[in-house]
JSON list of C-alpha atoms and ligand atoms in Angstrom, two decimals:
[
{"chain": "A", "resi": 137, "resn": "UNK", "atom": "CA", "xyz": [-87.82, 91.26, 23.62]},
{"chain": "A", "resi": 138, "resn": "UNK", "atom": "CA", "xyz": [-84.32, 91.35, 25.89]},
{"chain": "A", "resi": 139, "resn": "UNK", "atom": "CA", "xyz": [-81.41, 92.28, 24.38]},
{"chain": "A", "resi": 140, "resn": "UNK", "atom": "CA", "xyz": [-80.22, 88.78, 24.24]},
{"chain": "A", "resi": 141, "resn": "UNK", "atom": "CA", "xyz": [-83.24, 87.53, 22.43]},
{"chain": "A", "resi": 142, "resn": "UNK", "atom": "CA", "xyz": [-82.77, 90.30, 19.75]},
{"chain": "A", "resi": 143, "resn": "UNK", "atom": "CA", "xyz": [-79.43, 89.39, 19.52]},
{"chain": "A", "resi": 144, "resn": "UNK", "atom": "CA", "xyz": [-80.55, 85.68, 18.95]},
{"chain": "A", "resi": 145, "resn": "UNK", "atom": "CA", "xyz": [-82.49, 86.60, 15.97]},
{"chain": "A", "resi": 146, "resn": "UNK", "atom": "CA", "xyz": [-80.06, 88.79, 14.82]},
{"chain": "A", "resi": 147, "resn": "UNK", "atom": "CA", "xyz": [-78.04, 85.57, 14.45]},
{"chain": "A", "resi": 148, "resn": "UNK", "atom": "CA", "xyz": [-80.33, 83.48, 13.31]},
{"chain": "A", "resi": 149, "resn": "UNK", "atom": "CA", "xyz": [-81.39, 84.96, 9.89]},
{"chain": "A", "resi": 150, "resn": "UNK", "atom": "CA", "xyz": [-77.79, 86.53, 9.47]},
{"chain": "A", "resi": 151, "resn": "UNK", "atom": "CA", "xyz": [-78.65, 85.50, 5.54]},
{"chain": "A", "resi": 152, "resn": "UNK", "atom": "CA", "xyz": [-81.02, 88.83, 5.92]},
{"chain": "A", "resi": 153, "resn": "UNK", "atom": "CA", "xyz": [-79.75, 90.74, 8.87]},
{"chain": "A", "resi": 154, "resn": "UNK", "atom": "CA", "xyz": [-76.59, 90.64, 7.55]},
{"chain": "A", "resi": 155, "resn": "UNK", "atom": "CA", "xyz": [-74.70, 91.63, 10.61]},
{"chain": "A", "resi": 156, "resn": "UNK", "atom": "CA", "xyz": [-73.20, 89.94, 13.95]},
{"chain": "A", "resi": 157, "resn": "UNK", "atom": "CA", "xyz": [-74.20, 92.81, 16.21]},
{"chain": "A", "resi": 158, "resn": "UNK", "atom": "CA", "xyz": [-76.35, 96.07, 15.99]},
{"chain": "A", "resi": 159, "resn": "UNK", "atom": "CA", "xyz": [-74.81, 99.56, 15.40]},
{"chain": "A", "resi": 160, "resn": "UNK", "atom": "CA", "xyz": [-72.73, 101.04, 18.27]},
{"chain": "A", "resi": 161, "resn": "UNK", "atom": "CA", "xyz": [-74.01, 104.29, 19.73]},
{"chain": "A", "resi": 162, "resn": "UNK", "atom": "CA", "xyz": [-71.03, 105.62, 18.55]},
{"chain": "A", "resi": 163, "resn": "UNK", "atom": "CA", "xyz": [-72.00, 104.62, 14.97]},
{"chain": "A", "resi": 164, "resn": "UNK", "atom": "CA", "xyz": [-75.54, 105.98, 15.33]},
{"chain": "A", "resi": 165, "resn": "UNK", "atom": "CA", "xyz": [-74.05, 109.07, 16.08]},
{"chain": "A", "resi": 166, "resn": "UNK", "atom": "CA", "xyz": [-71.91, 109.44, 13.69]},
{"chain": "A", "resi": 167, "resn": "UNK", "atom": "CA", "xyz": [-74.47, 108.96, 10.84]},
{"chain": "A", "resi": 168, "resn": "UNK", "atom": "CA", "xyz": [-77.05, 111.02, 12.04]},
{"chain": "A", "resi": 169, "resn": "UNK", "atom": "CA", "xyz": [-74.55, 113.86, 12.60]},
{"chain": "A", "resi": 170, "resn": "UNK", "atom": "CA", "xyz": [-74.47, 114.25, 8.96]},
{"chain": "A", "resi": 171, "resn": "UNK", "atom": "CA", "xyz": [-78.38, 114.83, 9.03]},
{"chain": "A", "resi": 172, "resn": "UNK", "atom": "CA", "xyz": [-80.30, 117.82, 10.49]},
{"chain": "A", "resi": 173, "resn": "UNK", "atom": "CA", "xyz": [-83.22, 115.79, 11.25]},
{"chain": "A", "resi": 174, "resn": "UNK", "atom": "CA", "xyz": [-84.86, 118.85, 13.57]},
{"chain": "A", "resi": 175, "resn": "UNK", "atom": "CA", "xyz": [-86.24, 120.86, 10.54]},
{"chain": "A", "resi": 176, "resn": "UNK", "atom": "CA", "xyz": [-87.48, 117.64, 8.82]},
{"chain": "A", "resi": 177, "resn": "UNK", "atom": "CA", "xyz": [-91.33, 116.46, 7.93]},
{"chain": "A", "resi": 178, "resn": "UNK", "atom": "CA", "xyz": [-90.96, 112.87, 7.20]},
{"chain": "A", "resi": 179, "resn": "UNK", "atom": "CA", "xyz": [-87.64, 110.97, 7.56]},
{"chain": "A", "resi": 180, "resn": "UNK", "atom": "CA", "xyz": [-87.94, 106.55, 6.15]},
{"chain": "A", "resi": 181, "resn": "UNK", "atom": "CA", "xyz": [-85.12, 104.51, 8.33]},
{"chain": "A", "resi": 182, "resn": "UNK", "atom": "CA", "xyz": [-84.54, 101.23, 6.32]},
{"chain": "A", "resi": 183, "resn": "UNK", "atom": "CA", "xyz": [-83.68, 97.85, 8.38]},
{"chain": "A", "resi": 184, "resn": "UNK", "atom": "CA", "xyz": [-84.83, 99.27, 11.33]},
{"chain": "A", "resi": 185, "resn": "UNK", "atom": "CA", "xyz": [-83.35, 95.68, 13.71]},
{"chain": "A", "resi": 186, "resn": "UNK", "atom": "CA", "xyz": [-83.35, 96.34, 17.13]},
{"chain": "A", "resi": 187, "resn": "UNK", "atom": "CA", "xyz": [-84.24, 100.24, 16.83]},
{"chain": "A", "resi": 188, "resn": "UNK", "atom": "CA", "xyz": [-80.28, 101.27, 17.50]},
{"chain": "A", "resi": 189, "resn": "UNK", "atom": "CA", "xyz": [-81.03, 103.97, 14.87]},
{"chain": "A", "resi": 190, "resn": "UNK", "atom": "CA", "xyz": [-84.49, 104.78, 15.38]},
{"chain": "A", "resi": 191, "resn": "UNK", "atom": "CA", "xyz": [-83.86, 105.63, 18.58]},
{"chain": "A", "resi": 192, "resn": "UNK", "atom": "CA", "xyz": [-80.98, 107.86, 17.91]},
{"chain": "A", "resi": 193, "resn": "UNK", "atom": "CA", "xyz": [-83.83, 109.63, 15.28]},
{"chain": "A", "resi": 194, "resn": "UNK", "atom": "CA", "xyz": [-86.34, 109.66, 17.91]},
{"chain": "A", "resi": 195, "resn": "UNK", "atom": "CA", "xyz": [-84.31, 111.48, 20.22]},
{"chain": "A", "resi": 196, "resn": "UNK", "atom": "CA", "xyz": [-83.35, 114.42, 17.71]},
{"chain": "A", "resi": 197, "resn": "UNK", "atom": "CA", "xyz": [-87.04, 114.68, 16.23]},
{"chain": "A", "resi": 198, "resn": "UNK", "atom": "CA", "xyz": [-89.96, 116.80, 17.20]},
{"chain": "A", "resi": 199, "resn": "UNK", "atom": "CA", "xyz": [-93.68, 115.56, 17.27]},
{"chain": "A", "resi": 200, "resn": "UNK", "atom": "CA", "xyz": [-94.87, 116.80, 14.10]},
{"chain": "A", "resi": 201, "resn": "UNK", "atom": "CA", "xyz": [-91.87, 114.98, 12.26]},
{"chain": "A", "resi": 202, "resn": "UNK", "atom": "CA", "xyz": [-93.49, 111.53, 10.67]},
{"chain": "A", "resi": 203, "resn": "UNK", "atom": "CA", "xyz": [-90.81, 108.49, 11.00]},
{"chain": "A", "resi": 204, "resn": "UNK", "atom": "CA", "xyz": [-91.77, 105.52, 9.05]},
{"chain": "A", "resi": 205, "resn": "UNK", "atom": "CA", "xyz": [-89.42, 102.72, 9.46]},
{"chain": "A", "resi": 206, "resn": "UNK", "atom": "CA", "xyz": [-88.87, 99.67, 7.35]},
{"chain": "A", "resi": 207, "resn": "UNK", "atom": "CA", "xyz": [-88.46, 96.14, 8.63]},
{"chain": "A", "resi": 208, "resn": "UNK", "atom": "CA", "xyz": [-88.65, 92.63, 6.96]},
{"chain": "A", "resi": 209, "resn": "UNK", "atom": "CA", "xyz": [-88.40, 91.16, 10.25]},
{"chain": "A", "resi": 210, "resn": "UNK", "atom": "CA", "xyz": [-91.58, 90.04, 12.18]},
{"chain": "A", "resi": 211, "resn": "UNK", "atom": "CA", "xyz": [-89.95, 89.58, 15.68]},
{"chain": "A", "resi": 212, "resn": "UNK", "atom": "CA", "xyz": [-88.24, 93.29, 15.14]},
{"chain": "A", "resi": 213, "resn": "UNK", "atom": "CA", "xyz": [-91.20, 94.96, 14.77]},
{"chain": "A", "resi": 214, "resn": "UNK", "atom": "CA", "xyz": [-93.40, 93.94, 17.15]},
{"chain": "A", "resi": 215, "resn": "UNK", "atom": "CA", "xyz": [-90.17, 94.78, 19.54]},
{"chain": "A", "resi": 216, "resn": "UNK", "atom": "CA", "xyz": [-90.39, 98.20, 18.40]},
{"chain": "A", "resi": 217, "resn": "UNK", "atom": "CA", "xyz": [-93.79, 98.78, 18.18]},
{"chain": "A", "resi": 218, "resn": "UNK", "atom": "CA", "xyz": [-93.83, 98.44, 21.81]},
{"chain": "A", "resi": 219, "resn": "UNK", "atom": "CA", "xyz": [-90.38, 100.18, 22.26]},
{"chain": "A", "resi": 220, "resn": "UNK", "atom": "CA", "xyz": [-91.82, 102.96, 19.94]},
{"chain": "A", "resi": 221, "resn": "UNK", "atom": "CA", "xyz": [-94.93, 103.80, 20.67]},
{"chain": "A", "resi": 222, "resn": "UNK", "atom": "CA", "xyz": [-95.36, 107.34, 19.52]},
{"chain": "A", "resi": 223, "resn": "UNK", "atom": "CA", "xyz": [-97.85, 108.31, 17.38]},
{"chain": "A", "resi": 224, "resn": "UNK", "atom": "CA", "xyz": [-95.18, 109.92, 14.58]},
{"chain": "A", "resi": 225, "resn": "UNK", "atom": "CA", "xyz": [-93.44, 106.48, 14.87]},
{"chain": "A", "resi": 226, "resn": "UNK", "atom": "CA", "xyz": [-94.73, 104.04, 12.23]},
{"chain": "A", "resi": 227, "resn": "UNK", "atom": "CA", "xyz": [-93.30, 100.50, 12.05]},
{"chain": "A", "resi": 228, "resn": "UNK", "atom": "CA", "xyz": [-93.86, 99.03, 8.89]},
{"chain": "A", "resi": 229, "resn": "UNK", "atom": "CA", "xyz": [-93.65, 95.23, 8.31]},
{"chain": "A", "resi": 230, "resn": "UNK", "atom": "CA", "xyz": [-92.66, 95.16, 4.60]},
{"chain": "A", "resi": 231, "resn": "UNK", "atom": "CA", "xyz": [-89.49, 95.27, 2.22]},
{"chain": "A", "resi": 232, "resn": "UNK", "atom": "CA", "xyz": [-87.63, 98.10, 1.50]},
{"chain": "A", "resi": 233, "resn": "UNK", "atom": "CA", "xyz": [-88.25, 98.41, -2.08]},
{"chain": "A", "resi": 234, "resn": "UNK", "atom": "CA", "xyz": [-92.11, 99.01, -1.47]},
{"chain": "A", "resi": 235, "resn": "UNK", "atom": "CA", "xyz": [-91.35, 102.63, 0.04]},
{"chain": "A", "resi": 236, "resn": "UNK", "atom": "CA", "xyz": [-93.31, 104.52, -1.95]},
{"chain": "A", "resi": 237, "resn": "UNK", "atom": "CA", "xyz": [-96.23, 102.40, -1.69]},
{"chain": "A", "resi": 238, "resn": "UNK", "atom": "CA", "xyz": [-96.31, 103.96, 1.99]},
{"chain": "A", "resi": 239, "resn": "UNK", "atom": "CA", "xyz": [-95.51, 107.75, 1.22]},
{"chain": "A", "resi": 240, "resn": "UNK", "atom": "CA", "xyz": [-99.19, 109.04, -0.22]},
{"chain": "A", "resi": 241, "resn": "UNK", "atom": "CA", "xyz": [-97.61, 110.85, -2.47]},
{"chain": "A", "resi": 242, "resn": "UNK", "atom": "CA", "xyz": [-94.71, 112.82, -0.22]},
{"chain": "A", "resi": 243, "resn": "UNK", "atom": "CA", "xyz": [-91.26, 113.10, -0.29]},
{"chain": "A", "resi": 244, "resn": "UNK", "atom": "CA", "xyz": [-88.64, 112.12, 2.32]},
{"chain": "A", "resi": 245, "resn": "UNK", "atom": "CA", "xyz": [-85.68, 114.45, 3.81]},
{"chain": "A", "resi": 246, "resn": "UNK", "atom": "CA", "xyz": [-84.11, 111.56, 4.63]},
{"chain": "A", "resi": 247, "resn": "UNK", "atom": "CA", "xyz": [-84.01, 107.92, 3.72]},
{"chain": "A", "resi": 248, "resn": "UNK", "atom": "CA", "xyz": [-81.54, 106.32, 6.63]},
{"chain": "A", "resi": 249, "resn": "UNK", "atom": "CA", "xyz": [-80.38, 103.18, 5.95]},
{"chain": "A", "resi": 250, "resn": "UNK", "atom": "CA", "xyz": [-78.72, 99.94, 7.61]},
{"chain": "A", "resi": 251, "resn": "UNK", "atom": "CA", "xyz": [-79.71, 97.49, 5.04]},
{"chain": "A", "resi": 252, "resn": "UNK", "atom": "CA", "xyz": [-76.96, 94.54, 4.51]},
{"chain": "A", "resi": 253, "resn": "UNK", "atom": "CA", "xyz": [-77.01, 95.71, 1.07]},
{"chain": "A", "resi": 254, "resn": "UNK", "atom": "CA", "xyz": [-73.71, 92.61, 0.19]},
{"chain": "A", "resi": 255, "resn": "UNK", "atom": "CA", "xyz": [-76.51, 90.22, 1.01]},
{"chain": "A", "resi": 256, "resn": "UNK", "atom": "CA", "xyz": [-79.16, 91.07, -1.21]},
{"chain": "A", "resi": 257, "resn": "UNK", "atom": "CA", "xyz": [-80.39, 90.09, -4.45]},
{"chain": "A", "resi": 258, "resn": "UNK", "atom": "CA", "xyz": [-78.97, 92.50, -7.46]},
{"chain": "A", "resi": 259, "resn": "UNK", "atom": "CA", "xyz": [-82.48, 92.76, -8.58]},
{"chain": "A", "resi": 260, "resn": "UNK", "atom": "CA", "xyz": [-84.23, 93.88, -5.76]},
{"chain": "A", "resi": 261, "resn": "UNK", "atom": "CA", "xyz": [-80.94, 96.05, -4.68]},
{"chain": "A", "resi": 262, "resn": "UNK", "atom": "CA", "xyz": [-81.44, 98.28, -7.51]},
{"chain": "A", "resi": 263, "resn": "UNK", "atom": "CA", "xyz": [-85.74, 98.46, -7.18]},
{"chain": "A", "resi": 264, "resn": "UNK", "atom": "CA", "xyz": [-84.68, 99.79, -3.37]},
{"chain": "A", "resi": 265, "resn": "UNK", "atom": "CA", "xyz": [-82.16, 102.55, -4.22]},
{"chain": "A", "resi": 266, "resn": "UNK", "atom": "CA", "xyz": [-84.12, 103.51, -6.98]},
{"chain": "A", "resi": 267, "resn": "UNK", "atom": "CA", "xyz": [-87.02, 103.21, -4.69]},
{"chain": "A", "resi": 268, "resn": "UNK", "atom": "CA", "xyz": [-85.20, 105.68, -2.33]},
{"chain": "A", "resi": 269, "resn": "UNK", "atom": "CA", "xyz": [-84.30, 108.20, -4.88]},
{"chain": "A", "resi": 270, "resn": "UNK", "atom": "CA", "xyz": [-88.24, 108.57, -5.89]},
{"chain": "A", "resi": 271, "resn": "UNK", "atom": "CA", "xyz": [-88.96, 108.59, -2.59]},
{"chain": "A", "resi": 272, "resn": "UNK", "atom": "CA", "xyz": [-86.80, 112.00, -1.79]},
{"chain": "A", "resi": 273, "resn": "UNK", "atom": "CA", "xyz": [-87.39, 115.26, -1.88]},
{"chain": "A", "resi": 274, "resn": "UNK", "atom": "CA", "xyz": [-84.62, 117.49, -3.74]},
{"chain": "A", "resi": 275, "resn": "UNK", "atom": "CA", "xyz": [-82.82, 118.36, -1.37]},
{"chain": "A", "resi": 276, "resn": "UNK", "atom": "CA", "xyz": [-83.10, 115.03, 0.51]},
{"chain": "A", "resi": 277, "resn": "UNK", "atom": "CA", "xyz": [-80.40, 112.73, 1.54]},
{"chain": "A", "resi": 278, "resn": "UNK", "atom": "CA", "xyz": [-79.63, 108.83, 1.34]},
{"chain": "A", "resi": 279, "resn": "UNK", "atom": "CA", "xyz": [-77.39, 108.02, 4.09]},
{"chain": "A", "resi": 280, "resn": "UNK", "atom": "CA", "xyz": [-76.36, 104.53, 4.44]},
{"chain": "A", "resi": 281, "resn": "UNK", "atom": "CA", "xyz": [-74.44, 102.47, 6.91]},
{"chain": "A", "resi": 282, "resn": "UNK", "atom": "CA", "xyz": [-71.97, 99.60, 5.58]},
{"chain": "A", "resi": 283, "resn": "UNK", "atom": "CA", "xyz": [-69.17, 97.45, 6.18]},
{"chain": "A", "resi": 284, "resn": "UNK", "atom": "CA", "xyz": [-67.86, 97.45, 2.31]},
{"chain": "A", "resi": 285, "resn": "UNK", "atom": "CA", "xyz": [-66.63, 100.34, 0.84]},
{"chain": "A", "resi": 286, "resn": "UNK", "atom": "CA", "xyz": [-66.96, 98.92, -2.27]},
{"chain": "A", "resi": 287, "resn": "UNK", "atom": "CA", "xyz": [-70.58, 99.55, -1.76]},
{"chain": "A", "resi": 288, "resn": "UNK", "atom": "CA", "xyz": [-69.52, 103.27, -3.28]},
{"chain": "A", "resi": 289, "resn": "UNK", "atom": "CA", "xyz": [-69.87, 101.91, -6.66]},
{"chain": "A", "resi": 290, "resn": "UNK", "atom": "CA", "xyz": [-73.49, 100.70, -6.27]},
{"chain": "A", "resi": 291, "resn": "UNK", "atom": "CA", "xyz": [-74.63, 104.30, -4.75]},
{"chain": "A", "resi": 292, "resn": "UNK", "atom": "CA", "xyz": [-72.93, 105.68, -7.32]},
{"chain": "A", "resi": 293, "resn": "UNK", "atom": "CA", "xyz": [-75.17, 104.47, -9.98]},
{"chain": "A", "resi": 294, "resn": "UNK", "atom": "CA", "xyz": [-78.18, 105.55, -8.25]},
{"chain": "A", "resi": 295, "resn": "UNK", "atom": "CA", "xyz": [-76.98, 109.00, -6.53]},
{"chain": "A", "resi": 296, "resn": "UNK", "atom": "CA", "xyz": [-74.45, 111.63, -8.49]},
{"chain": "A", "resi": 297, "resn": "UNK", "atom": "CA", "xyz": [-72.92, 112.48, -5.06]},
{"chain": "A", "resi": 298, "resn": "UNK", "atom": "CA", "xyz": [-71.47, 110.08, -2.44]},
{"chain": "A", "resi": 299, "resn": "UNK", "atom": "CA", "xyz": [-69.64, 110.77, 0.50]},
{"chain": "A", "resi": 300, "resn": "UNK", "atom": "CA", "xyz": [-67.95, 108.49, 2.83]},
{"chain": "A", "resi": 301, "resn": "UNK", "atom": "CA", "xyz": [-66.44, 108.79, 6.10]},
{"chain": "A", "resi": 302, "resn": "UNK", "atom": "CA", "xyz": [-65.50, 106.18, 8.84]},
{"chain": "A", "resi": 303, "resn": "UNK", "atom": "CA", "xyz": [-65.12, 104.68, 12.21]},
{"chain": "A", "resi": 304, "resn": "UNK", "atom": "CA", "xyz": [-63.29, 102.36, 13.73]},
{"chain": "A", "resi": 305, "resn": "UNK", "atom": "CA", "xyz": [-65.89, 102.69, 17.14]},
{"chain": "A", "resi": 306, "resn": "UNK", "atom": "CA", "xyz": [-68.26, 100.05, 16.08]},
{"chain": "A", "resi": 307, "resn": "UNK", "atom": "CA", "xyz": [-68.17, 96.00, 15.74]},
{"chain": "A", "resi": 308, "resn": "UNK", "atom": "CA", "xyz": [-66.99, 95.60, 12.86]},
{"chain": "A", "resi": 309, "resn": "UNK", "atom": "CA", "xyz": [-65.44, 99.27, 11.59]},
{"chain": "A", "resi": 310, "resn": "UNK", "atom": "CA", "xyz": [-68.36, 100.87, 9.77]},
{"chain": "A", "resi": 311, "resn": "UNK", "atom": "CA", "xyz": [-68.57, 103.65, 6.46]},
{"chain": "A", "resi": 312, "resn": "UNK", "atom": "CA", "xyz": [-71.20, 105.98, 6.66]},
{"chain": "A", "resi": 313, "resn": "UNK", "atom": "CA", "xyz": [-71.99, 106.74, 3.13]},
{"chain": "A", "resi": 314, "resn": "UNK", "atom": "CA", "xyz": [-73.76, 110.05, 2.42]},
{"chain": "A", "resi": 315, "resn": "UNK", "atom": "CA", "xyz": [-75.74, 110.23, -1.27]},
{"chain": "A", "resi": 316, "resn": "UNK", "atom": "CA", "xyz": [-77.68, 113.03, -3.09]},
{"chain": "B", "resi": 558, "resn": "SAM", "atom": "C1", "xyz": [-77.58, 95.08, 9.83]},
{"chain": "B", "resi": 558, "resn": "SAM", "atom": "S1", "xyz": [-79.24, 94.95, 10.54]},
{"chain": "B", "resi": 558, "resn": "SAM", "atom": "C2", "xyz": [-79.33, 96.61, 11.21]},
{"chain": "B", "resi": 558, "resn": "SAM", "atom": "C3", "xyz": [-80.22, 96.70, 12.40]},
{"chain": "B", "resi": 558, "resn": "SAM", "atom": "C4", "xyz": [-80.15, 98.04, 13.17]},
{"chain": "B", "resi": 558, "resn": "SAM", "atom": "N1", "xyz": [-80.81, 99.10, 12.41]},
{"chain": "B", "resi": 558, "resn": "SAM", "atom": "C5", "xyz": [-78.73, 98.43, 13.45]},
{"chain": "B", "resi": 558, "resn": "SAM", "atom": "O1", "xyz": [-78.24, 99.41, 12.87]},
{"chain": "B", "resi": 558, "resn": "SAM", "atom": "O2", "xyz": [-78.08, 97.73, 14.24]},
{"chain": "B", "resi": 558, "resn": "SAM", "atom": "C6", "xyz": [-80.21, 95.06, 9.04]},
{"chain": "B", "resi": 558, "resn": "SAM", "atom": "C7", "xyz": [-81.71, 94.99, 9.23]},
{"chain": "B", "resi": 558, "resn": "SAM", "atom": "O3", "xyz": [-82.35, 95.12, 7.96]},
{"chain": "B", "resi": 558, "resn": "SAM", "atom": "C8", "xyz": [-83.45, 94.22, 7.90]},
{"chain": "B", "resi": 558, "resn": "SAM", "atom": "N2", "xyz": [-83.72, 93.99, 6.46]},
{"chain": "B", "resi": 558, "resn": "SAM", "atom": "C9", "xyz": [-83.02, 93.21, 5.59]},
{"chain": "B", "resi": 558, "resn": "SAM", "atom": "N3", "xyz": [-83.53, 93.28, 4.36]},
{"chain": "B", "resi": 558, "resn": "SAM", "atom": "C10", "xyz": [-84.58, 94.16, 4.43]},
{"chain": "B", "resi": 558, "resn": "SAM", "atom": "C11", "xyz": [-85.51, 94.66, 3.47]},
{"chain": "B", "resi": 558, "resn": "SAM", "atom": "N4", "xyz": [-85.45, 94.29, 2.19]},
{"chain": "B", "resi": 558, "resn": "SAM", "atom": "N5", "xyz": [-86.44, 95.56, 3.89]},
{"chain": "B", "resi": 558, "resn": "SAM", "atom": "C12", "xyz": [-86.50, 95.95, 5.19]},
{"chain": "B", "resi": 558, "resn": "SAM", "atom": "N6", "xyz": [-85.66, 95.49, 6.14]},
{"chain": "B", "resi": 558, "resn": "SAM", "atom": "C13", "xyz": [-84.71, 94.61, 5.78]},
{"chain": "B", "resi": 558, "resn": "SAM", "atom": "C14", "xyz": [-82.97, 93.00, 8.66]},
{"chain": "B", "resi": 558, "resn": "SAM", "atom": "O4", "xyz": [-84.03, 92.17, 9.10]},
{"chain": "B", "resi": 558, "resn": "SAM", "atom": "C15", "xyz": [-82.19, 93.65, 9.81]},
{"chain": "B", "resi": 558, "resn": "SAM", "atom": "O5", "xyz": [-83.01, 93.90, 10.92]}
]
C-alpha cells in the first residue's frame, strides 16, 4: 500500500483510527526518546496504522528484541507485514485488550501506544489499560500518544505515575503521556 492509499483508509474508518493523519517523525521521536528501547526483550506497540512508530522502534532495536504490534485494521497489517518483515517483528491482527493472550506468560518493557483512546468504548478502554498494566514488567513503561490532555485522568486510574510533555511539531499538536 502507497502512502495515499493508507491515508485513504486512515480516513475512512476515522470512527476507529481516530486520527486525520499519522504521527510526524518529529512526534515519533519525541515519544520514543523517553524509552531506552536498546536494553529491552519484548516491547507491544498498540495501533500500529501505517508503521510511523514501529518503524521509529525498529530502527533503535537489536535482533534479539521481540516487537509484537497490535492492529485492528486488516489493510494495516498486511501493509506492514510486508513493510516489516523481520523475524522479531510480529504483526498481530487483533484488539488491544487481548495482549496478554499473546505474551506466553512474559512481561513487556514497554507497551507504546497510539490508540484513539476519545473514540473508544469505556468498557473496553479500561480491559486495555488494565490489559497493559498486566502485561508489564516492574519496571516497564506505558507511553501513550494523544491529542486530549484530559486523557491524564483515565491513565491515572490505571498507572500511579503520569507524565506529560508536548509538541506542537505534529498535525494536530500531540501529548506524549508517560505512565508507570
Ligand atoms: C491514530 S492511528 C495511529 C497510527 C500510527 N501508529 C501513527 O502513530 O500514526 C490509531 C490506530 O489504532 C488502530 N486501533 C484502533 N483501535 C484499536 C484496538 N482496539 N486494537 C488495536 N488497534 C486499534 C487503528 O486502526 C489505527 O490504525
Amino acid at each position: 500500500m502507497g502512502k495515499s492509499d493508507l491515508l485513504l483508509e486512515l480516513y475512512s474508518n476515522l470512527s476507529t483510527t481516530g486520527a486525520v493523519t499519522f504521527s510526524s517523525k518529529a512526534l515519533v521521536n519525541k515519544m520514543l526518546s523517553h524509552a531506552d528501547l536498546s536494553g529491552a526483550k519484548l516491547i507491544v506497540e498498540l495501533g500500529g496504522g501505517d508503521g510511523s512508530i514501529t518503524q521509529g522502534i525498529v530502527n533503535r532495536i537489536s535482533p534479539g528484541t521481540k516487537l509484537l504490534v497490535f492492529e485492528i485494521n486488516k489493510s494495516f497489517c498486511v501493509s506492514m507485514e510486508k513493510q516489516f518483515p523481520q523475524e522479531n517483528v510480529q504483526i498481530i491482527n487483533d484488539s488491544a485488550e487481548n495482549i496478554v493472550n499473546y505474551l506466553q506468560g512474559e512481561k513487556a518493557d514497554y507497551v507504546l501506544s497510539s490508540l484513539p483512546f476519545s473514540f473508544i468504548a469505556p468498557e473496553i478502554k479500561d480491559m486495555i489499560l488494565s490489559q497493559t498494566k498486566i502485561s508489564l514488567s516492574e519496571k516497564g513503561r506505558f507511553i501513550q500518544i494523544c491529542y486530549s490532555y484530559l486523557l491524564k485522568n483515565l491513565f491515572k486510574k490505571h498507572f500511579s505515575e503520569v507524565s506529560t510533555s508536548f509538541t506542537l511539531k505534529n498535525i494536530p499538536p500531540a501529548f506524549v503521556m508517560v505512565c508507570k
